[in-house]
Amino acid sequence: MNNALVKTILILAASALLSGCFGSRVQLSEHERKISDLNERALGSAAKGYATDAQELLQEALRLASAQDDRNGVSLTLLNQSRLARHDGKLQLAAQLVEQALANAGGTSQYADAAQEKALQELAANRLAEAGRWARISLTSEQGNLQGRRLNLLARIALMTGDKTEAARLAEAALAANKRDGAELERANSLRMLGLITAQERQFDKAEELLQEALKLDKQQEASAKIAADLEALAELAGLQGNKELQQGYLQRAKTVREHSKVISKQ
């Protein structure tokens, strides 16, 4: 499991879900702070490779949330348990946990996030039709400011099915939504996807501009895994242009970023 990737994705997901859980209130109750803190600590432990510690923290969060009939806290914790299982390749356990989360989150603002996790699990199992169905459910269930994130996933699935036209349309819509909502990491995801699509259409100058903008945003956010993905996308662009030297340079930079981010995540 890539610890840097887990840290980037899971902490982002936790922040988004917490917004859904607790709305726009500035002050959390003592109970909510405990649940939030336990989940954040668990994700941090997982990113550093301490799987047992992470599971113990999440079990404690689940116990506390269940004892208070806290559906928000239960859903948050179940989803993070499911995400950890998915990133560890434990797809059967992940599926069981996300089904519990979906049942618990029904009728709440968290249902969209649970549906997105379900879509990602279907994607991991290469069931693209089901992944697309759940991604659409996630989008239609979204009650907050994560529309761009939902659209990015739909664009990704469309690209995987070979529908570049639909992927580009969805990614453009995602880009607009993410820019509107100030979701910089998701905006970079939209730009990277559009850059790759544009590169495959051999619009090299436009692709370069899009990918460089994605790289700039990810560097501002200090998102190592995404920086590496941007560099790899630039390497693909260089390859399509027949510039092998530039391609190898980008690939080496991406490799260096990934190697050093692993070291940092374990400190």
Short mmCIF file of C-alpha atoms in Angstrom, two decimals:
data_model
loop_
_atom_site.label_atom_id
_atom_site.label_comp_id
_atom_site.label_asym_id
_atom_site.label_seq_id
_atom_site.Cartn_x
_atom_site.Cartn_y
_atom_site.Cartn_z
CA MET A 1 0.00 0.00 0.00
CA ASN A 2 1.32 3.45 -0.97
CA ASN A 3 1.31 5.35 2.33
CA ALA A 4 1.67 8.75 0.69
CA LEU A 5 -1.32 8.06 -1.55
CA VAL A 6 -3.40 6.81 1.39
CA LYS A 7 -2.57 9.91 3.40
CA THR A 8 -3.49 12.28 0.59
CA ILE A 9 -6.77 10.59 -0.33
CA LEU A 10 -8.02 9.55 3.09
CA ILE A 11 -7.38 12.80 4.90
CA LEU A 12 -9.09 14.67 2.05
CA ALA A 13 -12.04 12.29 2.28
CA ALA A 14 -12.22 12.67 6.05
CA SER A 15 -12.28 16.46 5.79
CA ALA A 16 -15.04 16.32 3.19
CA LEU A 17 -17.09 13.88 5.23
CA LEU A 18 -16.68 15.89 8.41
CA SER A 19 -18.12 18.88 6.59
CA GLY A 20 -21.09 16.73 5.64
CA CYS A 21 -21.43 15.36 9.14
CA PHE A 22 -21.34 18.52 11.11
CA GLY A 23 -22.55 21.08 8.62
CA SER A 24 -21.23 24.62 8.70
CA ARG A 25 -21.03 24.94 12.48
CA VAL A 26 -17.76 26.38 13.68
CA GLN A 27 -17.97 24.80 17.13
CA LEU A 28 -18.19 21.03 17.54
CA SER A 29 -19.52 19.41 20.67
CA GLU A 30 -17.06 17.56 22.89
CA HIS A 31 -18.41 14.25 21.58
CA GLU A 32 -18.03 15.34 17.95
CA ARG A 33 -14.48 16.50 18.59
CA LYS A 34 -13.62 13.10 20.08
CA ILE A 35 -14.99 11.23 17.07
CA SER A 36 -13.25 13.59 14.66
CA ASP A 37 -9.94 13.34 16.52
CA LEU A 38 -10.02 9.54 16.68
CA ASN A 39 -10.69 9.31 12.94
CA GLU A 40 -7.97 11.82 12.07
CA ARG A 41 -5.46 9.99 14.28
CA ALA A 42 -6.44 6.67 12.72
CA LEU A 43 -5.88 7.98 9.20
CA GLY A 44 -2.53 9.42 10.25
CA SER A 45 -1.50 6.07 11.71
CA ALA A 46 -2.60 4.26 8.55
CA ALA A 47 -0.57 6.63 6.40
CA LYS A 48 2.51 5.79 8.47
CA GLY A 49 1.90 2.06 8.13
CA TYR A 50 0.58 1.44 11.65
CA ALA A 51 -2.46 -0.60 10.65
CA THR A 52 -3.17 -2.09 14.09
CA ASP A 53 -3.13 1.31 15.77
CA ALA A 54 -5.42 2.69 13.08
CA GLN A 55 -7.96 -0.09 13.55
CA GLU A 56 -7.94 0.30 17.33
CA LEU A 57 -8.60 4.03 17.04
CA LEU A 58 -11.44 3.47 14.59
CA GLN A 59 -12.99 0.79 16.79
CA GLU A 60 -12.93 3.21 19.72
CA ALA A 61 -14.57 5.90 17.57
CA LEU A 62 -17.24 3.42 16.47
CA ARG A 63 -17.90 2.40 20.09
CA LEU A 64 -18.27 6.00 21.26
CA ALA A 65 -20.48 6.99 18.33
CA SER A 66 -22.72 3.93 18.74
CA ALA A 67 -23.09 4.58 22.47
CA GLN A 68 -24.51 8.04 21.69
CA ASP A 69 -26.71 6.92 18.77
CA ASP A 70 -24.55 9.21 16.63
CA ARG A 71 -25.35 8.25 13.02
CA ASN A 72 -22.92 10.83 11.66
CA GLY A 73 -20.03 9.52 13.72
CA VAL A 74 -20.89 5.89 12.94
CA SER A 75 -21.05 6.59 9.20
CA LEU A 76 -17.78 8.54 9.24
CA THR A 77 -15.99 5.73 11.04
CA LEU A 78 -17.45 2.91 8.95
CA LEU A 79 -16.44 4.72 5.77
CA ASN A 80 -12.89 5.22 6.97
CA GLN A 81 -12.69 1.54 7.97
CA SER A 82 -13.97 0.64 4.51
CA ARG A 83 -11.44 2.93 2.80
CA LEU A 84 -8.56 1.45 4.76
CA ALA A 85 -9.67 -2.07 3.86
CA ARG A 86 -9.91 -1.12 0.17
CA HIS A 87 -6.46 0.44 0.12
CA ASP A 88 -5.10 -2.69 1.81
CA GLY A 89 -6.68 -4.84 -0.92
CA LYS A 90 -9.23 -6.38 1.48
CA LEU A 91 -12.12 -5.88 -0.91
CA GLN A 92 -14.56 -8.30 0.76
CA LEU A 93 -14.18 -6.58 4.13
CA ALA A 94 -14.37 -3.17 2.45
CA ALA A 95 -17.62 -4.19 0.76
CA GLN A 96 -19.18 -5.32 4.05
CA LEU A 97 -18.24 -2.07 5.75
CA VAL A 98 -19.48 0.19 2.98
CA GLU A 99 -22.83 -1.64 2.92
CA GLN A 100 -23.16 -0.89 6.65
CA ALA A 101 -22.24 2.74 5.99
CA LEU A 102 -24.82 3.02 3.19
CA ALA A 103 -27.54 1.57 5.40
CA ASN A 104 -26.61 3.88 8.27
CA ALA A 105 -26.29 7.02 6.11
CA GLY A 106 -29.59 6.67 4.26
CA GLY A 107 -31.44 9.98 4.11
CA THR A 108 -28.47 11.98 5.38
CA SER A 109 -25.95 14.26 3.67
CA GLN A 110 -23.34 11.52 4.09
CA TYR A 111 -25.06 9.15 1.68
CA ALA A 112 -23.27 10.74 -1.28
CA ASP A 113 -19.87 9.98 0.23
CA ALA A 114 -20.89 6.41 1.03
CA ALA A 115 -22.10 5.97 -2.56
CA GLN A 116 -18.80 7.32 -3.88
CA GLU A 117 -16.86 4.82 -1.77
CA LYS A 118 -19.11 2.06 -3.15
CA ALA A 119 -18.31 3.29 -6.68
CA LEU A 120 -14.58 3.24 -5.96
CA GLN A 121 -14.84 -0.34 -4.70
CA GLU A 122 -16.66 -1.39 -7.86
CA LEU A 123 -13.92 0.36 -9.83
CA ALA A 124 -11.24 -1.55 -7.90
CA ALA A 125 -13.02 -4.78 -8.87
CA ASN A 126 -13.13 -3.61 -12.53
CA ARG A 127 -16.94 -3.56 -12.57
CA LEU A 128 -17.18 -0.35 -14.57
CA ALA A 129 -20.94 -0.38 -15.16
CA GLU A 130 -21.68 -0.71 -11.44
CA ALA A 131 -19.00 1.85 -10.64
CA GLY A 132 -20.70 4.30 -12.98
CA ARG A 133 -24.12 3.60 -11.47
CA TRP A 134 -22.93 4.29 -7.94
CA ALA A 135 -20.97 7.34 -9.04
CA ARG A 136 -24.17 8.78 -10.53
CA ILE A 137 -26.03 8.02 -7.29
CA SER A 138 -23.28 9.84 -5.43
CA LEU A 139 -23.64 12.89 -7.67
CA THR A 140 -27.44 13.05 -7.40
CA SER A 141 -27.24 12.57 -3.61
CA GLU A 142 -24.70 15.37 -3.09
CA GLN A 143 -26.11 18.06 -0.79
CA GLY A 144 -22.96 20.10 -0.20
CA ASN A 145 -20.04 21.51 -2.15
CA LEU A 146 -18.46 18.26 -3.36
CA GLN A 147 -20.14 18.17 -6.77
CA GLY A 148 -16.77 18.57 -8.49
CA ARG A 149 -15.39 15.55 -6.71
CA ARG A 150 -18.37 13.45 -7.79
CA LEU A 151 -18.02 14.65 -11.40
CA ASN A 152 -14.31 13.85 -11.41
CA LEU A 153 -15.07 10.23 -10.57
CA LEU A 154 -17.67 10.01 -13.33
CA ALA A 155 -15.16 11.49 -15.77
CA ARG A 156 -12.54 8.97 -14.68
CA ILE A 157 -14.94 6.08 -15.25
CA ALA A 158 -15.96 7.44 -18.66
CA LEU A 159 -12.30 7.66 -19.65
CA MET A 160 -11.73 4.06 -18.53
CA THR A 161 -14.64 2.89 -20.68
CA GLY A 162 -13.12 4.67 -23.69
CA ASP A 163 -15.70 7.46 -23.97
CA LYS A 164 -13.30 10.40 -24.28
CA THR A 165 -16.01 12.84 -25.35
CA GLU A 166 -18.11 12.16 -22.25
CA ALA A 167 -15.02 12.12 -20.04
CA ALA A 168 -14.00 15.55 -21.32
CA ARG A 169 -17.51 16.93 -20.81
CA LEU A 170 -17.64 15.66 -17.24
CA ALA A 171 -14.12 16.83 -16.45
CA GLU A 172 -14.93 20.32 -17.75
CA ALA A 173 -18.03 20.41 -15.54
CA ALA A 174 -15.94 19.17 -12.60
CA LEU A 175 -13.31 21.83 -13.25
CA ALA A 176 -15.93 24.59 -13.13
CA ALA A 177 -17.48 23.21 -9.93
CA ASN A 178 -14.14 22.76 -8.20
CA LYS A 179 -13.02 26.27 -9.15
CA ARG A 180 -16.30 27.68 -7.82
CA ASP A 181 -16.00 25.80 -4.53
CA GLY A 182 -12.27 26.37 -4.01
CA ALA A 183 -11.49 22.64 -4.08
CA GLU A 184 -7.89 22.93 -5.23
CA LEU A 185 -6.89 19.26 -5.10
CA GLU A 186 -9.99 18.23 -7.00
CA ARG A 187 -9.44 21.08 -9.47
CA ALA A 188 -5.97 19.67 -10.12
CA ASN A 189 -7.54 16.24 -10.71
CA SER A 190 -9.86 17.78 -13.32
CA LEU A 191 -6.96 19.57 -15.01
CA ARG A 192 -4.84 16.41 -15.09
CA MET A 193 -7.65 14.42 -16.66
CA LEU A 194 -8.32 17.10 -19.26
CA GLY A 195 -4.60 17.33 -19.96
CA LEU A 196 -4.36 13.61 -20.65
CA ILE A 197 -7.43 13.65 -22.89
CA THR A 198 -6.10 16.65 -24.79
CA ALA A 199 -2.69 15.01 -25.16
CA GLN A 200 -4.30 11.92 -26.69
CA GLU A 201 -6.04 14.23 -29.15
CA ARG A 202 -2.56 15.56 -30.00
CA GLN A 203 -3.31 19.10 -28.85
CA PHE A 204 0.10 19.21 -27.24
CA ASP A 205 0.37 22.89 -26.30
CA LYS A 206 -3.01 22.91 -24.58
CA ALA A 207 -2.22 19.63 -22.81
CA GLU A 208 1.07 21.06 -21.53
CA GLU A 209 -0.73 24.11 -20.16
CA LEU A 210 -3.36 22.02 -18.37
CA LEU A 211 -0.86 19.59 -16.85
CA GLN A 212 1.51 22.33 -15.70
CA GLU A 213 -1.40 24.08 -13.99
CA ALA A 214 -2.34 20.83 -12.23
CA LEU A 215 1.27 20.40 -11.09
CA LYS A 216 1.37 23.96 -9.76
CA LEU A 217 -1.82 23.45 -7.73
CA ASP A 218 -0.64 20.14 -6.28
CA LYS A 219 2.70 21.65 -5.30
CA GLN A 220 0.86 24.46 -3.52
CA GLN A 221 -1.11 21.82 -1.59
CA GLU A 222 2.06 19.75 -0.92
CA ALA A 223 0.27 16.65 -2.25
CA SER A 224 3.17 14.33 -3.07
CA ALA A 225 1.18 11.49 -4.63
CA LYS A 226 -0.63 13.90 -6.92
CA ILE A 227 2.59 15.72 -7.82
CA ALA A 228 3.97 12.36 -8.95
CA ALA A 229 0.81 11.70 -10.97
CA ASP A 230 1.17 15.08 -12.68
CA LEU A 231 4.80 14.36 -13.56
CA GLU A 232 3.81 10.96 -14.96
CA ALA A 233 1.11 12.62 -17.06
CA LEU A 234 3.70 15.08 -18.38
CA ALA A 235 5.93 12.10 -19.18
CA GLU A 236 3.09 10.55 -21.19
CA LEU A 237 2.69 13.83 -23.06
CA ALA A 238 6.42 13.95 -23.84
CA GLY A 239 6.23 10.36 -25.08
CA LEU A 240 3.38 11.20 -27.44
CA GLN A 241 5.53 14.03 -28.78
CA GLY A 242 8.42 11.63 -29.33
CA ASN A 243 10.68 13.41 -26.82
CA LYS A 244 12.21 10.41 -25.04
CA GLU A 245 14.75 12.47 -23.08
CA LEU A 246 12.06 14.73 -21.61
CA GLN A 247 9.85 11.71 -20.94
CA GLN A 248 12.57 9.97 -18.94
CA GLY A 249 13.28 13.18 -17.05
CA TYR A 250 9.67 13.49 -15.92
CA LEU A 251 9.52 9.79 -14.98
CA GLN A 252 12.67 10.11 -12.89
CA ARG A 253 11.25 13.15 -11.10
CA ALA A 254 8.01 11.25 -10.39
CA LYS A 255 9.98 8.28 -9.05
CA THR A 256 12.00 10.55 -6.78
CA VAL A 257 8.86 12.20 -5.40
CA ARG A 258 7.23 8.84 -4.66
CA GLU A 259 10.35 7.41 -2.99
CA HIS A 260 10.87 10.41 -0.74
CA SER A 261 7.21 10.76 0.16
CA LYS A 262 7.29 7.18 1.46
CA VAL A 263 10.15 8.09 3.76
CA ILE A 264 8.36 11.22 5.01
CA SER A 265 5.10 9.35 5.66
CA LYS A 266 6.88 6.87 7.94
CA GLN A 267 8.54 9.51 10.13
#
